[in-house]
Short mmCIF file of C-alpha atoms and ligand atoms in Angstrom, two decimals:
data_model
loop_
_atom_site.label_atom_id
_atom_site.label_comp_id
_atom_site.label_asym_id
_atom_site.label_seq_id
_atom_site.Cartn_x
_atom_site.Cartn_y
_atom_site.Cartn_z
CA MET A 70 75.77 136.23 -41.20
CA ILE A 71 72.52 138.12 -40.59
CA PRO A 72 73.10 139.55 -37.10
CA ILE A 73 70.44 139.53 -34.39
CA THR A 74 71.12 143.24 -33.86
CA THR A 75 72.93 146.09 -35.61
CA VAL A 76 73.87 149.58 -34.57
CA GLN A 77 73.81 152.19 -37.33
CA PHE A 78 73.83 155.98 -37.11
CA GLY A 79 73.22 158.55 -39.82
CA PRO A 80 74.70 162.02 -40.36
CA GLU A 81 72.18 163.65 -38.00
CA VAL A 82 73.62 161.77 -35.03
CA GLU A 83 77.13 162.72 -36.09
CA GLU A 84 76.11 166.39 -36.29
CA GLU A 85 74.43 166.41 -32.87
CA VAL A 86 77.41 164.72 -31.24
CA LEU A 87 79.86 167.04 -32.96
CA ALA A 88 77.85 170.07 -31.79
CA VAL A 89 78.10 168.83 -28.19
CA LEU A 90 81.85 168.19 -28.55
CA ARG A 91 82.36 171.70 -29.89
CA SER A 92 80.15 173.28 -27.22
CA GLY A 93 82.50 172.21 -24.45
CA ASN A 94 79.54 171.07 -22.31
CA ILE A 95 79.75 167.33 -22.49
CA ALA A 96 78.28 166.30 -19.10
CA GLN A 97 74.58 166.53 -18.17
CA GLY A 98 73.13 169.76 -19.53
CA ARG A 99 70.73 171.20 -22.08
CA VAL A 100 70.87 168.27 -24.49
CA VAL A 101 69.85 165.86 -21.74
CA GLU A 102 66.97 168.22 -20.94
CA ARG A 103 65.83 168.19 -24.59
CA PHE A 104 66.06 164.43 -24.61
CA GLU A 105 64.01 164.14 -21.42
CA LYS A 106 61.25 166.33 -22.88
CA ALA A 107 61.14 164.35 -26.11
CA PHE A 108 61.07 161.03 -24.26
CA ALA A 109 58.34 162.21 -21.89
CA ASP A 110 56.27 163.08 -24.98
CA LEU A 111 56.83 159.64 -26.51
CA SER A 112 55.71 158.02 -23.26
CA GLY A 113 52.75 160.29 -22.59
CA VAL A 114 53.99 161.41 -19.17
CA PRO A 115 54.87 164.85 -17.76
CA HIS A 116 58.30 163.79 -16.40
CA ALA A 117 61.25 161.81 -17.71
CA ILE A 118 64.49 161.71 -15.70
CA ALA A 119 67.54 160.53 -17.63
CA VAL A 120 70.07 158.34 -15.84
CA ASN A 121 73.23 156.45 -16.81
CA ASN A 122 71.64 153.06 -17.53
CA GLY A 123 68.47 151.01 -17.27
CA THR A 124 69.62 149.18 -14.14
CA THR A 125 70.25 152.35 -12.15
CA ALA A 126 66.87 153.59 -13.40
CA LEU A 127 65.30 150.58 -11.65
CA VAL A 128 67.37 151.08 -8.49
CA ALA A 129 66.51 154.79 -8.29
CA ALA A 130 62.80 154.13 -8.87
CA LEU A 131 62.78 151.50 -6.11
CA GLU A 132 64.68 153.83 -3.77
CA VAL A 133 62.11 156.62 -4.02
CA PHE A 134 59.43 154.11 -2.98
CA ASP A 135 61.00 154.17 0.53
CA LEU A 136 61.08 150.40 0.99
CA GLU A 137 62.08 148.87 4.32
CA PRO A 138 64.06 145.66 4.84
CA GLY A 139 61.73 142.72 4.27
CA ASP A 140 59.51 144.60 1.85
CA GLU A 141 58.75 142.54 -1.22
CA VAL A 142 58.83 143.29 -4.92
CA VAL A 143 56.68 140.88 -6.93
CA THR A 144 58.15 140.27 -10.37
CA THR A 145 58.72 137.82 -13.22
CA PRO A 146 61.54 135.25 -13.30
CA PHE A 147 61.65 135.46 -17.12
CA THR A 148 63.68 138.64 -17.53
CA PHE A 149 67.17 140.05 -17.87
CA VAL A 150 69.26 139.82 -14.71
CA ALA A 151 69.17 143.60 -14.22
CA THR A 152 65.59 143.40 -12.91
CA LEU A 153 66.69 141.09 -10.09
CA ASN A 154 69.99 142.87 -9.41
CA ALA A 155 68.19 146.20 -9.03
CA ILE A 156 65.72 144.77 -6.50
CA LEU A 157 68.59 143.32 -4.45
CA GLU A 158 70.65 146.51 -4.70
CA ALA A 159 67.67 148.52 -3.44
CA GLY A 160 67.61 146.25 -0.38
CA ALA A 161 64.24 144.69 -1.14
CA THR A 162 63.16 141.05 -1.35
CA ALA A 163 62.40 139.60 -4.79
CA VAL A 164 59.33 137.37 -5.05
CA PHE A 165 58.73 135.58 -8.32
CA ALA A 166 55.38 134.80 -9.93
CA ASP A 167 54.57 133.02 -13.17
CA ILE A 168 54.09 134.52 -16.64
CA ASP A 169 51.60 134.30 -19.49
CA GLU A 170 52.92 132.17 -22.37
CA ASP A 171 51.54 134.51 -25.06
CA ASP A 172 53.00 137.85 -23.95
CA PHE A 173 55.88 136.34 -21.89
CA ALA A 174 55.07 138.78 -19.08
CA LEU A 175 53.96 138.68 -15.46
CA ASP A 176 50.49 137.15 -15.03
CA ALA A 177 48.20 139.14 -12.72
CA THR A 178 46.48 136.08 -11.20
CA ALA A 179 49.82 134.41 -10.48
CA ALA A 180 51.19 137.65 -9.02
CA GLU A 181 48.21 138.01 -6.70
CA ALA A 182 48.70 134.44 -5.48
CA VAL A 183 52.26 135.07 -4.22
CA MET A 184 51.53 138.37 -2.46
CA THR A 185 51.89 138.70 1.30
CA ASP A 186 51.35 141.56 3.73
CA ARG A 187 54.97 142.59 3.00
CA SER A 188 54.41 143.03 -0.74
CA ARG A 189 54.98 146.69 -1.68
CA VAL A 190 55.81 146.83 -5.38
CA LEU A 191 54.46 145.08 -8.46
CA LEU A 192 57.20 144.98 -11.10
CA PRO A 193 56.11 143.65 -14.50
CA VAL A 194 58.67 143.55 -17.34
CA HIS A 195 57.44 144.48 -20.83
CA LEU A 196 59.48 141.80 -22.54
CA PHE A 197 60.56 141.83 -26.21
CA GLY A 198 58.66 145.07 -26.99
CA GLN A 199 55.14 144.19 -25.92
CA THR A 200 53.64 145.39 -22.64
CA ALA A 201 52.34 143.09 -19.95
CA ASP A 202 48.58 142.99 -19.40
CA MET A 203 48.53 146.42 -17.79
CA GLY A 204 44.76 146.58 -17.35
CA ALA A 205 44.81 143.60 -14.97
CA LEU A 206 48.14 144.51 -13.34
CA THR A 207 47.15 148.14 -12.69
CA LYS A 208 43.89 146.98 -11.13
CA LEU A 209 45.77 144.46 -8.96
CA ALA A 210 48.32 147.03 -7.76
CA GLU A 211 45.56 149.49 -6.89
CA SER A 212 43.40 146.95 -5.08
CA LYS A 213 46.36 145.76 -2.95
CA GLY A 214 47.90 149.20 -2.40
CA LEU A 215 51.15 148.30 -4.18
CA ARG A 216 53.40 150.64 -6.15
CA LEU A 217 53.59 149.80 -9.84
CA LEU A 218 57.03 149.81 -11.48
CA GLU A 219 57.23 148.94 -15.17
CA ASP A 220 60.57 147.62 -16.42
CA SER A 221 60.14 149.00 -19.92
CA ALA A 222 63.80 148.55 -20.96
CA GLN A 223 62.68 146.74 -24.13
CA ALA A 224 59.43 148.58 -24.81
CA HIS A 225 60.03 152.23 -25.79
CA GLY A 226 56.72 153.52 -27.14
CA ALA A 227 54.80 150.24 -26.77
CA THR A 228 51.17 150.76 -25.79
CA CYS A 229 48.39 148.92 -23.99
CA GLU A 230 44.82 150.16 -24.43
CA GLY A 231 46.14 153.40 -25.88
CA ARG A 232 48.52 154.17 -23.01
CA SER A 233 52.28 153.98 -23.30
CA ALA A 234 54.67 151.70 -21.46
CA GLY A 235 55.95 153.60 -18.43
CA SER A 236 52.77 155.67 -18.01
CA PHE A 237 50.78 153.27 -15.82
CA GLY A 238 53.08 153.49 -12.82
CA VAL A 239 56.71 154.56 -12.66
CA GLY A 240 58.50 153.35 -15.81
CA THR A 241 62.16 152.62 -16.45
CA PHE A 242 63.84 152.34 -19.85
CA SER A 243 67.29 151.35 -21.10
CA PHE A 244 69.30 152.85 -23.96
CA TYR A 245 71.93 150.11 -24.01
CA ALA A 246 73.53 149.53 -27.42
CA THR A 247 71.07 146.84 -28.53
CA LYS A 248 67.83 148.48 -27.41
CA ASN A 249 65.31 150.09 -29.79
CA ILE A 250 66.73 153.52 -28.92
CA THR A 251 70.37 153.63 -27.86
CA THR A 252 72.98 155.90 -26.31
CA GLY A 253 75.52 153.09 -25.83
CA GLU A 254 74.69 153.05 -22.14
CA GLY A 255 71.79 155.05 -20.77
CA GLY A 256 68.45 154.94 -19.06
CA ILE A 257 65.42 157.02 -18.14
CA ILE A 258 62.62 157.01 -15.60
CA THR A 259 59.09 158.14 -16.49
CA THR A 260 56.46 159.29 -14.03
CA ALA A 261 53.34 161.41 -13.75
CA ASP A 262 54.10 162.13 -10.08
CA ASP A 263 55.68 165.58 -9.52
CA ALA A 264 57.15 164.68 -6.12
CA ILE A 265 58.72 161.42 -7.35
CA ALA A 266 60.20 163.21 -10.36
CA ASP A 267 61.68 165.88 -8.12
CA ARG A 268 63.26 163.32 -5.77
CA LEU A 269 64.67 161.33 -8.67
CA ARG A 270 66.37 164.44 -10.09
CA VAL A 271 68.04 165.10 -6.75
CA LEU A 272 68.87 161.42 -6.14
CA ARG A 273 70.69 160.98 -9.46
CA ASN A 274 72.89 164.01 -8.72
CA GLN A 275 74.52 162.98 -5.40
CA GLY A 276 71.39 164.00 -3.49
CA MET A 277 72.27 167.58 -4.39
CA ARG A 278 69.66 170.16 -5.44
CA GLN A 279 72.04 173.09 -5.50
CA ARG A 280 75.79 172.86 -5.29
CA TYR A 281 76.81 171.41 -1.91
CA GLN A 282 73.22 171.41 -0.63
CA TYR A 283 72.60 167.73 0.05
CA GLU A 284 69.02 166.66 0.66
CA MET A 285 69.53 162.90 0.78
CA PRO A 286 72.31 160.37 0.33
CA GLY A 287 72.40 160.15 -3.44
CA HIS A 288 74.19 158.66 -6.43
CA ASN A 289 75.97 159.77 -9.52
CA TYR A 290 73.48 158.34 -12.01
CA ARG A 291 73.73 161.19 -14.54
CA LEU A 292 73.53 160.77 -18.31
CA THR A 293 75.76 163.02 -20.43
CA ASP A 294 74.92 165.48 -23.20
CA LEU A 295 77.18 163.45 -25.49
CA GLN A 296 74.94 160.41 -24.96
CA ALA A 297 71.70 162.37 -25.23
CA ALA A 298 72.93 163.78 -28.55
CA VAL A 299 73.13 160.23 -29.91
CA ALA A 300 69.52 159.60 -28.91
CA LEU A 301 67.79 162.80 -30.09
CA PRO A 302 67.71 162.01 -33.82
CA GLN A 303 66.60 158.44 -33.06
CA LEU A 304 63.64 159.81 -31.12
CA ALA A 305 62.80 162.20 -33.95
CA HIS A 306 62.74 159.27 -36.38
CA TYR A 307 61.35 156.66 -34.01
CA GLY A 308 58.13 156.38 -36.00
CA GLU A 309 60.09 155.23 -39.05
CA ILE A 310 62.24 152.89 -36.97
CA LEU A 311 59.10 151.29 -35.56
CA GLU A 312 57.50 151.08 -38.99
CA ALA A 313 60.50 149.09 -40.24
CA ARG A 314 60.43 146.76 -37.22
CA ARG A 315 56.67 146.27 -37.56
CA SER A 316 56.79 145.55 -41.24
CA ASN A 317 59.64 143.03 -40.74
CA ALA A 318 57.66 141.36 -37.95
CA ALA A 319 54.48 141.23 -40.04
CA TRP A 320 56.35 139.70 -42.98
CA LEU A 321 58.04 137.08 -40.79
CA THR A 322 54.78 136.22 -39.02
CA THR A 323 53.08 135.50 -42.35
CA ALA A 324 56.08 133.60 -43.69
CA LEU A 325 56.30 131.42 -40.59
CA THR A 326 52.68 130.27 -40.33
CA ASP A 327 51.79 126.57 -40.30
CA ILE A 328 55.16 125.20 -39.28
CA ASP A 329 54.91 122.22 -36.95
CA GLY A 330 56.81 122.87 -33.75
CA LEU A 331 57.01 126.65 -34.14
CA VAL A 332 54.77 129.16 -32.37
CA ALA A 333 55.06 132.66 -33.84
CA PRO A 334 54.87 135.67 -31.51
CA ARG A 335 51.39 136.96 -30.72
CA VAL A 336 50.34 140.58 -30.58
CA MET A 337 47.77 140.73 -27.81
CA PRO A 338 44.47 142.58 -28.35
CA GLY A 339 44.66 146.27 -27.47
CA ARG A 340 48.46 146.35 -27.50
CA GLU A 341 50.99 147.88 -29.89
CA HIS A 342 54.21 145.88 -30.10
CA VAL A 343 57.50 147.67 -30.79
CA TRP A 344 59.35 144.47 -31.77
CA HIS A 345 62.51 144.80 -29.76
CA GLN A 346 62.73 141.06 -30.41
CA PHE A 347 60.77 138.71 -32.68
CA THR A 348 60.55 135.72 -30.37
CA VAL A 349 59.22 132.34 -31.49
CA ARG A 350 58.81 129.20 -29.41
CA ILE A 351 60.17 125.81 -30.52
CA THR A 352 57.85 123.19 -29.04
CA GLU A 353 58.16 119.43 -28.59
CA ASP A 354 56.48 118.96 -32.02
CA ALA A 355 59.66 120.22 -33.68
CA PRO A 356 62.20 117.71 -35.09
CA VAL A 357 65.02 119.50 -33.26
CA ASP A 358 65.24 121.04 -29.81
CA ARG A 359 65.69 124.75 -29.26
CA ASP A 360 69.47 124.69 -28.94
CA GLU A 361 69.92 122.57 -32.09
CA PHE A 362 67.55 124.94 -33.87
CA VAL A 363 69.75 127.92 -32.96
CA ALA A 364 72.93 126.07 -33.96
CA LYS A 365 71.51 125.02 -37.35
CA LEU A 366 70.25 128.53 -38.07
CA GLY A 367 73.75 129.75 -37.32
CA GLU A 368 75.18 127.31 -39.87
CA LYS A 369 72.80 128.82 -42.42
CA GLY A 370 73.95 132.35 -41.63
CA VAL A 371 71.05 133.44 -39.45
CA GLY A 372 72.04 134.89 -36.09
CA ALA A 373 69.35 133.84 -33.65
CA GLY A 374 69.43 134.71 -29.95
CA VAL A 375 68.06 133.06 -26.83
CA TYR A 376 66.56 135.55 -24.37
CA TYR A 377 66.60 134.05 -21.79
CA PRO A 378 67.79 130.44 -21.54
CA ARG A 379 67.18 130.12 -17.79
CA LEU A 380 65.03 131.75 -15.17
CA VAL A 381 66.80 134.76 -13.73
CA HIS A 382 67.24 133.26 -10.26
CA ASP A 383 68.36 129.86 -11.56
CA TYR A 384 72.11 130.48 -11.13
CA ASP A 385 74.45 129.56 -8.29
CA ALA A 386 75.03 133.25 -7.56
CA TYR A 387 71.40 133.54 -6.43
CA ARG A 388 70.85 130.09 -4.93
CA ASP A 389 69.59 130.30 -1.33
CA HIS A 390 69.82 134.08 -1.37
CA PRO A 391 68.03 135.30 1.77
CA ARG A 392 66.16 137.98 -0.17
CA ILE A 393 64.91 135.85 -3.05
CA ARG A 394 61.67 133.83 -2.87
CA VAL A 395 61.32 131.54 -5.84
CA GLY A 396 57.97 129.68 -5.86
CA GLU A 397 56.34 127.64 -8.59
CA THR A 398 56.59 129.18 -12.09
CA PRO A 399 56.01 126.27 -14.49
CA VAL A 400 55.05 128.38 -17.51
CA ALA A 401 58.17 130.53 -17.24
CA GLU A 402 60.29 127.41 -16.84
CA ARG A 403 58.88 125.77 -19.96
CA VAL A 404 58.98 128.95 -22.04
CA SER A 405 62.65 129.62 -21.15
CA LYS A 406 63.48 126.27 -22.80
CA GLN A 407 61.47 127.11 -25.95
CA VAL A 408 62.23 130.72 -26.90
CA VAL A 409 64.37 131.86 -29.81
CA SER A 410 64.57 135.40 -31.13
CA LEU A 411 65.05 135.95 -34.86
CA PRO A 412 66.47 139.13 -36.41
CA VAL A 413 63.77 141.83 -36.83
CA HIS A 414 65.87 145.02 -36.77
CA PRO A 415 65.40 147.89 -39.26
CA ALA A 416 68.57 147.11 -41.22
CA LEU A 417 67.18 143.82 -42.59
CA THR A 418 66.68 143.66 -46.35
CA GLN A 419 63.91 141.76 -48.10
CA ALA A 420 66.55 139.18 -49.08
CA ASP A 421 67.51 138.82 -45.41
CA LEU A 422 63.87 138.19 -44.48
CA VAL A 423 63.58 135.50 -47.14
CA THR A 424 66.81 133.89 -45.91
CA ILE A 425 65.54 133.88 -42.33
CA ALA A 426 62.15 132.35 -43.20
CA ASP A 427 63.61 129.77 -45.62
CA SER A 428 66.26 128.74 -43.09
CA VAL A 429 63.68 128.30 -40.32
CA ARG A 430 61.53 126.12 -42.61
CA GLU A 431 64.51 124.00 -43.66
CA VAL A 432 65.66 123.41 -40.09
CA LEU A 433 62.16 122.43 -38.98
CA ALA A 434 61.35 120.28 -42.05
CA ARG A 435 60.67 116.59 -41.32
C1 PLP B 580 68.46 146.00 -20.85
C2 PLP B 580 67.56 145.66 -19.74
C3 PLP B 580 67.71 146.21 -18.45
C4 PLP B 580 68.91 146.98 -18.00
O1 PLP B 580 69.29 148.02 -18.75
P1 PLP B 580 70.84 148.44 -18.81
O2 PLP B 580 70.75 149.75 -19.52
O3 PLP B 580 71.57 147.41 -19.55
O4 PLP B 580 71.31 148.61 -17.41
C5 PLP B 580 66.74 145.94 -17.50
N1 PLP B 580 65.70 145.15 -17.76
C6 PLP B 580 65.53 144.58 -18.96
C7 PLP B 580 64.34 143.71 -19.19
C8 PLP B 580 66.45 144.80 -19.99
O5 PLP B 580 66.28 144.21 -21.18
#
């Protein structure tokens, strides 16, 4: 089976981790600081604040925006559940707007249409490794006086018009096991704002600036040096990791042209994709539906994934939630029934790529 994702570490990671183990300082310390500096550089921002996962990164970012009950966060319904859970945990109201079918991300016109005088935060998600249309979304946030929070969990190093994901507003990233850069569990928040960075550093550490000096009710959201040690070599080699993902994506895109019922992923003008996922759409022109397509690929040894099969609020757990406003999102609804992600990770061999492309063609042949 060609897996949809693999986790592989080289000797450099082993050495960094071993050095931390032998140092005796395994909690948050110098290695986390080195990691924060390196990640801030990658993202083109002055500050990066490491936290224990990508969900708490979102919660912390929302908390420093000082939202009041009833304040609304305008976001996409086509995302991982963490985006919604973080909004609810921060006490805000989630308002959903439709997406663009080409980049799978929040559409600025649709977002504007659902805004009210309680809207405080615009929260696009850079899905699958490509940013949302940040030119339009930044302009919208500025014109309406909203904070901009970029859920960049899947888009480490992606760019839009030369600027990195997480540098337009406040950015949050995840280092979960399957993400482009991983620490097993981990997250980080990027910002150009000195005051926000300072508050986030205090907030993640029990609201404590110096020992037993509490400035605010806080959290324990700290990352550990052990985890940061796993990430440092990945950051150092991220260019090569991206090169492998990009070359796999380019090869697959060429190999999958002119197939009835399959829409290959599109790289939007002015954006650099980091290919967290290679996501195609299976349309009604295909001889099989999306779920049959995934099952038949599985029979042929290709591990495909569906991210995400339903809109994030479309579960009983969220039905009639008093702080969720759903609205009309027909594009997101259709796309969630069409998407399939194919393996694109750096461990793929040329033979794997051929197997993937041949299998897709066979399953979609009439
Ligand atoms: C992974 C992910 C998160 C959450 O990150 P965790 O580290 O798993 O908490 C948030 N948003 C999106 C879009 C993600 O893919």
